PDB file of C-alpha atoms and ligand atoms in Angstrom:
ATOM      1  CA  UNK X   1       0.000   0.000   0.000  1.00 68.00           C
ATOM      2  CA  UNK X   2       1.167   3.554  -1.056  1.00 80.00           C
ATOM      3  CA  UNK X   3       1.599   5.702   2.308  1.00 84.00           C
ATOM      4  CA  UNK X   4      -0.480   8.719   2.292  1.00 94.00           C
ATOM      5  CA  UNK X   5       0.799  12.212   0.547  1.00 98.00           C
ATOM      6  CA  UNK X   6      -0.146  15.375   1.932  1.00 98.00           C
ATOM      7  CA  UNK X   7      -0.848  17.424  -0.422  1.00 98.00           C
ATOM      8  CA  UNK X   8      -1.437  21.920  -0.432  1.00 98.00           C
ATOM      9  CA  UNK X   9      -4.155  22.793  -3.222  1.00 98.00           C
ATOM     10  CA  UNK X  10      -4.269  26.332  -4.386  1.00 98.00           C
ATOM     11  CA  UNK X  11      -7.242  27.963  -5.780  1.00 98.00           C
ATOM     12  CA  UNK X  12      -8.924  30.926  -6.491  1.00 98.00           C
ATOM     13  CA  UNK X  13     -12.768  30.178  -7.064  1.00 97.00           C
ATOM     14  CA  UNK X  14     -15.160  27.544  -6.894  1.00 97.00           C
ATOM     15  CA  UNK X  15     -12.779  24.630  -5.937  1.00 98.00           C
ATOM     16  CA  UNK X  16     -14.525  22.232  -8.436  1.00 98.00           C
ATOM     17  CA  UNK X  17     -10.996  20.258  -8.606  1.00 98.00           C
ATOM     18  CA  UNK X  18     -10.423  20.217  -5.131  1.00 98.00           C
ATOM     19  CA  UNK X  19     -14.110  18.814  -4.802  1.00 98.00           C
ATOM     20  CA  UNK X  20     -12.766  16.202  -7.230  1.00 98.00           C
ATOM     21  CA  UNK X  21      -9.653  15.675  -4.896  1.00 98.00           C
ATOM     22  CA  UNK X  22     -11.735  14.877  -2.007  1.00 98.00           C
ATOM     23  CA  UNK X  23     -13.862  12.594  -4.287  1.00 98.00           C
ATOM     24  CA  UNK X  24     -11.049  10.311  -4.984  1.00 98.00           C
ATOM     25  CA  UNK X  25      -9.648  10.103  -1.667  1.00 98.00           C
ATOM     26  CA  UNK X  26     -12.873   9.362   0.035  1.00 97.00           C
ATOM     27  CA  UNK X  27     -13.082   6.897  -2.645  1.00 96.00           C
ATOM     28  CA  UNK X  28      -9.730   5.602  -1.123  1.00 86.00           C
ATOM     29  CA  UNK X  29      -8.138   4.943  -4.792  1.00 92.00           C
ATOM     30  CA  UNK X  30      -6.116   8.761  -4.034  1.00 97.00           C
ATOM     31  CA  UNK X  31      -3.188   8.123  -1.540  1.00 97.00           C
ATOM     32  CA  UNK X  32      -3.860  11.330  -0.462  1.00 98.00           C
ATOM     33  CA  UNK X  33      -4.841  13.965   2.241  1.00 98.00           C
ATOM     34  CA  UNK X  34      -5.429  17.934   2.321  1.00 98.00           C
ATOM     35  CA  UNK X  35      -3.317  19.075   4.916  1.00 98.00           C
ATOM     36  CA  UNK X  36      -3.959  22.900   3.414  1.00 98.00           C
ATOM     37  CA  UNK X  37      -6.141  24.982   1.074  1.00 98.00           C
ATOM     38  CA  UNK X  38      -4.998  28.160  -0.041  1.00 98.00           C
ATOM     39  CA  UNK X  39      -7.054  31.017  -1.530  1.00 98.00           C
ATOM     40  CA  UNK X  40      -5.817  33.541  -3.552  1.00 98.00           C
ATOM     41  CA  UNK X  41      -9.433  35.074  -2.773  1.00 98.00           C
ATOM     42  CA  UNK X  42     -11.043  35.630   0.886  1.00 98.00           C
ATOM     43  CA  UNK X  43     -14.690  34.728  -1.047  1.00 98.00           C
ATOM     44  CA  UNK X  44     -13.660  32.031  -2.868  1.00 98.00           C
ATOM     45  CA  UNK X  45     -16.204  29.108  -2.660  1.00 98.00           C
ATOM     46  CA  UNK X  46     -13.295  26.376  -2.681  1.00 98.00           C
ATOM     47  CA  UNK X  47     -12.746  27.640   1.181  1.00 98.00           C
ATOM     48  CA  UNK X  48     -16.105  26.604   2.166  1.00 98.00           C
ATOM     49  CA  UNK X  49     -15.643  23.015   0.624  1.00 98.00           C
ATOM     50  CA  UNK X  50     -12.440  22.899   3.323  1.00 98.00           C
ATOM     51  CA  UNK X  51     -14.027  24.030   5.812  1.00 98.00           C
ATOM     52  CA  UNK X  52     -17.171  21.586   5.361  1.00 98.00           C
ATOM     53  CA  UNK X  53     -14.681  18.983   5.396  1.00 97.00           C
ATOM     54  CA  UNK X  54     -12.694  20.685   8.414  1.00 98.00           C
ATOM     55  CA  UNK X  55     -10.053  21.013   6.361  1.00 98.00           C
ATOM     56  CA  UNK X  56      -7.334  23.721   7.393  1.00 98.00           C
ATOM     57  CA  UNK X  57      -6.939  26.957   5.221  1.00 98.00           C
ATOM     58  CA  UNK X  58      -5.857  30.463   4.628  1.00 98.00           C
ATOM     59  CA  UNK X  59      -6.151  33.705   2.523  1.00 98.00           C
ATOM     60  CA  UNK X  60      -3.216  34.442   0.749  1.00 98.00           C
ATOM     61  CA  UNK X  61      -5.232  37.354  -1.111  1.00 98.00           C
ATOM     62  CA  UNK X  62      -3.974  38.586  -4.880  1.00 98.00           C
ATOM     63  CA  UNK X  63      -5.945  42.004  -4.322  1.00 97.00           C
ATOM     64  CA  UNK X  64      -3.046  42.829  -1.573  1.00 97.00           C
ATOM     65  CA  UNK X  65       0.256  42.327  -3.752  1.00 97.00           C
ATOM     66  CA  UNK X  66       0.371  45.038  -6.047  1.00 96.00           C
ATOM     67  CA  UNK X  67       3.545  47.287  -7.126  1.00 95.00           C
ATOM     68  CA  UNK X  68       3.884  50.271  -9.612  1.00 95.00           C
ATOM     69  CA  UNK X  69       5.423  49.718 -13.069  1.00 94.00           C
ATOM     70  CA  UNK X  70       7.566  52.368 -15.002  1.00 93.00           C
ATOM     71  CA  UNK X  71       4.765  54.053 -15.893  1.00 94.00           C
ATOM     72  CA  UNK X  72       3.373  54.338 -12.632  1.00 93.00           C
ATOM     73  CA  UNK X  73       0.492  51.914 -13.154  1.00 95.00           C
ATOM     74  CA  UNK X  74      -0.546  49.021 -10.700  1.00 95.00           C
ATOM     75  CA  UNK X  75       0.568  45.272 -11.789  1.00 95.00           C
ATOM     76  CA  UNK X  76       0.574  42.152  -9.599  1.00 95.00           C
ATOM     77  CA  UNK X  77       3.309  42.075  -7.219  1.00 96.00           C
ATOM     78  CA  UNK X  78       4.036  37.825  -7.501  1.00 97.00           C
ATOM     79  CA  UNK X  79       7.266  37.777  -5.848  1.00 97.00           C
ATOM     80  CA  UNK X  80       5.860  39.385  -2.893  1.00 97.00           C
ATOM     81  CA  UNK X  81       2.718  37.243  -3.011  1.00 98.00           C
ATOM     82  CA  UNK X  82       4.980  33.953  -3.506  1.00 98.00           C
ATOM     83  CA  UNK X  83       6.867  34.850  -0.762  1.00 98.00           C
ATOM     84  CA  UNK X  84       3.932  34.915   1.448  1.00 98.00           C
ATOM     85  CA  UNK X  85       2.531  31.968   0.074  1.00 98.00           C
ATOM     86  CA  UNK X  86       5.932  30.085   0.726  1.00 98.00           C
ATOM     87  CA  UNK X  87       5.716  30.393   3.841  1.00 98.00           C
ATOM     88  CA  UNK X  88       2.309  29.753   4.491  1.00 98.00           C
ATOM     89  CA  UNK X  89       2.704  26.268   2.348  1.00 98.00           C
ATOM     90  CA  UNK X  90       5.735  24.980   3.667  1.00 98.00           C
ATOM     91  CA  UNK X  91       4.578  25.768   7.619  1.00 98.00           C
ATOM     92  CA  UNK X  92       2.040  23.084   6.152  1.00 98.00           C
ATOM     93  CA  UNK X  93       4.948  19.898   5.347  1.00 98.00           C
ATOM     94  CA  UNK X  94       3.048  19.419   2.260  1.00 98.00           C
ATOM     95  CA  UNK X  95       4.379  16.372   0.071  1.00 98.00           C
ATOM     96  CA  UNK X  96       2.789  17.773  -2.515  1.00 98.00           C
ATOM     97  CA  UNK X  97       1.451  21.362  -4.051  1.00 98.00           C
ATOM     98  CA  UNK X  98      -1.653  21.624  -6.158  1.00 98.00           C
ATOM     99  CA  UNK X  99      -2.316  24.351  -8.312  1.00 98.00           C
ATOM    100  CA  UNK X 100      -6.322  23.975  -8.945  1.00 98.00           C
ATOM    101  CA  UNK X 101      -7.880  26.661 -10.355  1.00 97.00           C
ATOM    102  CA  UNK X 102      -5.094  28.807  -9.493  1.00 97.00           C
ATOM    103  CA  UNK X 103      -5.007  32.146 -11.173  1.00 95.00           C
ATOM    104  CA  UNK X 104      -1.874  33.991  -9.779  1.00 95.00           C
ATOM    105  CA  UNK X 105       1.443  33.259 -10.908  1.00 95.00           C
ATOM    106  CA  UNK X 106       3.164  31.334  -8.365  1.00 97.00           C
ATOM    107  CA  UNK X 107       7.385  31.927  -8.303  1.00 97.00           C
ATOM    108  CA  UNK X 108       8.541  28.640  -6.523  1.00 97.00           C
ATOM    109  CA  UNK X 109      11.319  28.419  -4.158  1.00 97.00           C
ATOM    110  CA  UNK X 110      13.852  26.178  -5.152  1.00 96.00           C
ATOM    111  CA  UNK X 111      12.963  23.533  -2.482  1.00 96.00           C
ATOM    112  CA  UNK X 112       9.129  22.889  -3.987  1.00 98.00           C
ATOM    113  CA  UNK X 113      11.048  22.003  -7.524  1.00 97.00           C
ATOM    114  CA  UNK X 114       9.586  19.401  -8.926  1.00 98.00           C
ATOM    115  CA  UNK X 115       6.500  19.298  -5.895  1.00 98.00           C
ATOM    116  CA  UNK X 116       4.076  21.616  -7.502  1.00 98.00           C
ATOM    117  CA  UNK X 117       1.580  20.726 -10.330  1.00 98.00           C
ATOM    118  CA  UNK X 118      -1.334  22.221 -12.123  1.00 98.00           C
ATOM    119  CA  UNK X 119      -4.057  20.931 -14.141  1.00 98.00           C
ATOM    120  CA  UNK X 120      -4.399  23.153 -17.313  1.00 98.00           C
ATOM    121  CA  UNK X 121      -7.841  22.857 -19.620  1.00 98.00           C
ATOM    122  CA  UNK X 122      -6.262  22.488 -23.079  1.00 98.00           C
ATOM    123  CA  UNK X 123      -4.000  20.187 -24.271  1.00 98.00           C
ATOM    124  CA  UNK X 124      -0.749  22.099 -24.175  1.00 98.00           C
ATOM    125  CA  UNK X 125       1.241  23.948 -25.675  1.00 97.00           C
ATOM    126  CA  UNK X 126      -2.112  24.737 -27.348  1.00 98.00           C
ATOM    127  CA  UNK X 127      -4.183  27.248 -25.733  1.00 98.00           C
ATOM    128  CA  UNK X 128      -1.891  28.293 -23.114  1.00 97.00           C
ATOM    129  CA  UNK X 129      -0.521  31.147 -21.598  1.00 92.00           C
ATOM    130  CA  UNK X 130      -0.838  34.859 -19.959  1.00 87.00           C
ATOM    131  CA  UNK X 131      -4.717  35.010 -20.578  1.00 89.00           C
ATOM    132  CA  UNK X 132      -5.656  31.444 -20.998  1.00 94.00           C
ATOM    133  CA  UNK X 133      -7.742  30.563 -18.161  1.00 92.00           C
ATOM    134  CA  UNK X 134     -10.748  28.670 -17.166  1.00 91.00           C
ATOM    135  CA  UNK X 135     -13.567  30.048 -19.904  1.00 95.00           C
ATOM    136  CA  UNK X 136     -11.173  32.258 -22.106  1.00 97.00           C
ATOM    137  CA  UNK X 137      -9.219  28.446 -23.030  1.00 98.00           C
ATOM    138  CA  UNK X 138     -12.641  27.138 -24.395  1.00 98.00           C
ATOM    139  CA  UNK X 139     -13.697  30.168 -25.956  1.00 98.00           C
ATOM    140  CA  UNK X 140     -10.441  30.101 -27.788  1.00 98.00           C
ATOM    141  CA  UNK X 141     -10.807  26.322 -28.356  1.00 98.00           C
ATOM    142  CA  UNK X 142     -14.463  26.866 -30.211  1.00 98.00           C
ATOM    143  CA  UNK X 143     -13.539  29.668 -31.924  1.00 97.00           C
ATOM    144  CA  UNK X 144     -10.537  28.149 -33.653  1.00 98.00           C
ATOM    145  CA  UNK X 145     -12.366  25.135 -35.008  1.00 97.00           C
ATOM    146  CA  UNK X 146     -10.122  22.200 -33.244  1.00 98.00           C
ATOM    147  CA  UNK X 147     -11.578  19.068 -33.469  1.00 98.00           C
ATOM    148  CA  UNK X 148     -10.049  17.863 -30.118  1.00 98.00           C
ATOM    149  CA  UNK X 149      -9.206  19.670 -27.023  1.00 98.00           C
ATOM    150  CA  UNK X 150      -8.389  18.240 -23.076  1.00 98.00           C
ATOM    151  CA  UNK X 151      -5.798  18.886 -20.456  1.00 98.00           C
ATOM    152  CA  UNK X 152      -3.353  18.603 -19.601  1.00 98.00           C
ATOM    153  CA  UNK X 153      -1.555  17.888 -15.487  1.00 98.00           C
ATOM    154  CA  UNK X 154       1.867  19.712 -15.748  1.00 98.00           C
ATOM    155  CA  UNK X 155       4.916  20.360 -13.061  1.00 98.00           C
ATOM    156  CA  UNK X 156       5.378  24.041 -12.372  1.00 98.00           C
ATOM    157  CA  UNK X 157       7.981  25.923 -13.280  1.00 97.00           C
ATOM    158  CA  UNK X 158       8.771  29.788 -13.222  1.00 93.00           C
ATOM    159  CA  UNK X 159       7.493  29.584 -16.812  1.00 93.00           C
ATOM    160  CA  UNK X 160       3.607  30.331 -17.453  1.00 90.00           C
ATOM    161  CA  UNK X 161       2.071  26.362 -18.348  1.00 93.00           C
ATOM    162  CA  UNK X 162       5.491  25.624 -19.498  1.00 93.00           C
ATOM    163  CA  UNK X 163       6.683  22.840 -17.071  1.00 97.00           C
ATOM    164  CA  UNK X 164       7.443  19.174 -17.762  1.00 98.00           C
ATOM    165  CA  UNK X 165       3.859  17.429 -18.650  1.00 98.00           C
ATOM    166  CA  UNK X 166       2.959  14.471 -16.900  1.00 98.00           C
ATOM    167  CA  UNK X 167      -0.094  12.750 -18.586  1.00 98.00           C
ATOM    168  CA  UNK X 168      -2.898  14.618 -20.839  1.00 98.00           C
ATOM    169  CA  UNK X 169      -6.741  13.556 -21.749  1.00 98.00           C
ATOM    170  CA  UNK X 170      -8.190  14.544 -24.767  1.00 98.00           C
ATOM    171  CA  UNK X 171     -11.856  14.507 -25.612  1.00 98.00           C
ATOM    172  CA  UNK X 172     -13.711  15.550 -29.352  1.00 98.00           C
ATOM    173  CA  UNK X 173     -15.205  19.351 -30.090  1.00 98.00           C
ATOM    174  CA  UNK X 174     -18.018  18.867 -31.842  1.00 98.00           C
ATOM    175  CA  UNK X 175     -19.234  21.630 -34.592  1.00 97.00           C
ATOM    176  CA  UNK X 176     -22.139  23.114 -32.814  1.00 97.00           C
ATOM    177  CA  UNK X 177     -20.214  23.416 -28.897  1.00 97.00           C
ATOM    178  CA  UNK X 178     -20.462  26.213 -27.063  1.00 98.00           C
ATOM    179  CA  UNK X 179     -18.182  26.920 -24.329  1.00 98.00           C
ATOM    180  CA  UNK X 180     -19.772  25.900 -21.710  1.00 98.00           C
ATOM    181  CA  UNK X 181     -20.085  22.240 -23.055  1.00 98.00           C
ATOM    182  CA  UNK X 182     -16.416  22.193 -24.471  1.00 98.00           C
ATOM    183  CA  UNK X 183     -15.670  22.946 -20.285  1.00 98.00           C
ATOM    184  CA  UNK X 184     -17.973  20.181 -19.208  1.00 98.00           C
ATOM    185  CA  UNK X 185     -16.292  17.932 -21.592  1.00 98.00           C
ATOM    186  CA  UNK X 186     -12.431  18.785 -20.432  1.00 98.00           C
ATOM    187  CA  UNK X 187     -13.827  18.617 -16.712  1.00 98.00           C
ATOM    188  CA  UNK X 188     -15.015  14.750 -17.434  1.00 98.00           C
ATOM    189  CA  UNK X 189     -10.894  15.031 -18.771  1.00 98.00           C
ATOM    190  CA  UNK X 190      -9.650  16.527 -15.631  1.00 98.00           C
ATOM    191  CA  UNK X 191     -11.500  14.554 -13.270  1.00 98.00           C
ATOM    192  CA  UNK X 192      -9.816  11.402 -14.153  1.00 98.00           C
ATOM    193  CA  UNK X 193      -6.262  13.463 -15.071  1.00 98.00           C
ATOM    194  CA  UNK X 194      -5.556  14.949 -11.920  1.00 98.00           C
ATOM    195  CA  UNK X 195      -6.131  12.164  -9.425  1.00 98.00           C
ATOM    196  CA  UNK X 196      -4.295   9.577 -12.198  1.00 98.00           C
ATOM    197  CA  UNK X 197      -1.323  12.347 -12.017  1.00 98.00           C
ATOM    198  CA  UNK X 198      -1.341  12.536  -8.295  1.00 98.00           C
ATOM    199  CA  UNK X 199      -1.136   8.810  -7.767  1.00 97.00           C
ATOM    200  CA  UNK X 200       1.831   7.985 -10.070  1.00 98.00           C
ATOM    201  CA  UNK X 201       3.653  11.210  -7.760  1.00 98.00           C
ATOM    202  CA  UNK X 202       2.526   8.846  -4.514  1.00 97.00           C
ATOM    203  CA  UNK X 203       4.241   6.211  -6.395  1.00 97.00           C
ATOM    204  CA  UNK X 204       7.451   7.457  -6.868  1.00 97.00           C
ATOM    205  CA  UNK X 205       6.712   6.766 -10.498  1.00 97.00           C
ATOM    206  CA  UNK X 206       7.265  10.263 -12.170  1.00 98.00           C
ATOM    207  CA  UNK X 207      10.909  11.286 -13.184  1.00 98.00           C
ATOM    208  CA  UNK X 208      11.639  14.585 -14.372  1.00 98.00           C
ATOM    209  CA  UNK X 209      14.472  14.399 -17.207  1.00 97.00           C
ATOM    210  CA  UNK X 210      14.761  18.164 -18.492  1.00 95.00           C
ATOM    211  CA  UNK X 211      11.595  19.199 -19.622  1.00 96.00           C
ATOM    212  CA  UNK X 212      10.130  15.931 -20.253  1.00 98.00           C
ATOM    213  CA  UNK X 213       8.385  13.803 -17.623  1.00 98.00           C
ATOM    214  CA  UNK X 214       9.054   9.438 -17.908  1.00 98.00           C
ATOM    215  CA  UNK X 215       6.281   7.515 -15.534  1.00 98.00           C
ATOM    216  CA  UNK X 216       7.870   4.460 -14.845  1.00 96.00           C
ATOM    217  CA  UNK X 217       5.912   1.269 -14.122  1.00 90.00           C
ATOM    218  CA  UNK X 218       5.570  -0.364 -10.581  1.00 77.00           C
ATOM    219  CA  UNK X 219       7.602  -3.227 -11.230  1.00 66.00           C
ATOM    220  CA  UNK X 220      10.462  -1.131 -12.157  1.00 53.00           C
ATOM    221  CA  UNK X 221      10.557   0.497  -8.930  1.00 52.00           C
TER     222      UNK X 221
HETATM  223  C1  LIG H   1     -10.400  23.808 -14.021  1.00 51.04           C
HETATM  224  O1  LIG H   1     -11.093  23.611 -15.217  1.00 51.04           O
HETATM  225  C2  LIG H   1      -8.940  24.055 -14.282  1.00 51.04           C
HETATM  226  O2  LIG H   1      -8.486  23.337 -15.386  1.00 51.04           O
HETATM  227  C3  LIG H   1      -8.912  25.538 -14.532  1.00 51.04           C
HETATM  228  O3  LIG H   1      -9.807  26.058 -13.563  1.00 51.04           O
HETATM  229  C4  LIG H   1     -10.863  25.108 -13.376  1.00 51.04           C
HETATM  230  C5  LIG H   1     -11.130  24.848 -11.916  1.00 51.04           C
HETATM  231  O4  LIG H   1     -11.598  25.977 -11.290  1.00 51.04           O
HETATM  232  N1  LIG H   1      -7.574  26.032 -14.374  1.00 51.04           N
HETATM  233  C6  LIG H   1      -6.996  26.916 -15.186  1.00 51.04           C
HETATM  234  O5  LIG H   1      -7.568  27.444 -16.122  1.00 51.04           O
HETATM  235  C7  LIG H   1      -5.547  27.236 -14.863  1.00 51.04           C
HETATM  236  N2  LIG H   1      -4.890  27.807 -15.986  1.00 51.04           N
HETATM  237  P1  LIG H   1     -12.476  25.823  -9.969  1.00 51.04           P
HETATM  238  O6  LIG H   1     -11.827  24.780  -9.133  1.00 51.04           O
HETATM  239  O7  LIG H   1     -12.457  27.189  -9.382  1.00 51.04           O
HETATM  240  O8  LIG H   1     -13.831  25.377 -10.343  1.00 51.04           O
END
């Protein structure tokens, strides 16, 4: 049997992923257990699905980091942010970090290299990017005319959706999607991806060899 991670999930609104998260470990086929939820937002609705599972968490809040640019306007301040969040995560001993539903850009310290993942709804290095986020990734999707789109579970690196890629889903877009069922679709994706991605890290079965990822089998290990 596969001891336990502990994992820190990161979010920013309704917490649909970490709802998925519990899902599987209830189900007891995740290894898993929230030691920490982190909100990037005091009204996010992922904080009340921790706390109805008396889960610990805290406000790391976006709204609060913000600096002045050459030209005097206001821009997110993520160093000063990741700092804070550094600190809060690693007070937790997480095993694990997970980015779901995220929307800040998170600068890692070097000792959560290789710790932190996200689950991205396109298949990249499609779709992607400053901008590409929950509903603006399928809006792209339908308006390009892809037949298939997905996600994809990714390590994090300092680059935007850039890091080593772990596993990716992909599921048909058919010609009269909207949105909204392009997003349903992916979610069916990511509901199965970011558990399946979790489980080989409980394993010991992902190796990171530059930017590519090679899950090794069981027996190997
Ligand atoms: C998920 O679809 C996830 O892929 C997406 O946010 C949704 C979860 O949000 N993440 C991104 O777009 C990150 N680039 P929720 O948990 O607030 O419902």
């Amino acid at each position: 049997m596969t001891k336990p991670i502990r994992l820190a999930v990161l979010l920013s609104g309704g917490g649909t992923t970490l709802e998925n998260i519990f899902e599987h470990i209830e189900t007891r086929d995740l290894p898993a257990e929230v030691a920490l939820v982190v909100s990037s937002k005091p009204d996010a609705f992922g904080l009340e699905r921790a706390r109805r599972r008396g889960i610990d968490s805290a406000v790391v809040e976006s709204a609060k980091f913000r600096k002045r640019n050459d030209v005097g306007c206001l821009i997110p301040d993520w160093e000063s942010m990741s700092h804070e969040l550094t600190n809060v995560i690693l007070a937790a001993k997480p095993d694990l970090v997970c980015l779901a539903g995220f929307m800040c850009m998170y600068i890692l310290p070097p000792e959560l290299t290789g710790k932190v993942m996200n689950i991205h709804p396109a298949l990249i290095p499609a779709f992607c990017g400053k901008g590409m986020y929950g509903h603006h990734v399928h809006e792209a999707v339908a308006a390009a005319g892809v037949k298939i789109t997905g996600c994809t579970v990714h390590f994090v690196t300092n680059e935007y959706d850039a890091g080593p890629i772990i596993l990716q889903k992909c599921c048909p877009v058919l010609f009269n999607d909207t949105p909204d069922e392009i997003a349903a679709r992916v979610f069916e994706q990511e509901c199965e991806a970011y558990p399946e991605a979790i489980r080989l890290f409980a394993e010991d079965r992902l190796e990171i060899c530059g930017n590519r990822v090679r899950v090794t089998t069981l027996e190997k290990k």
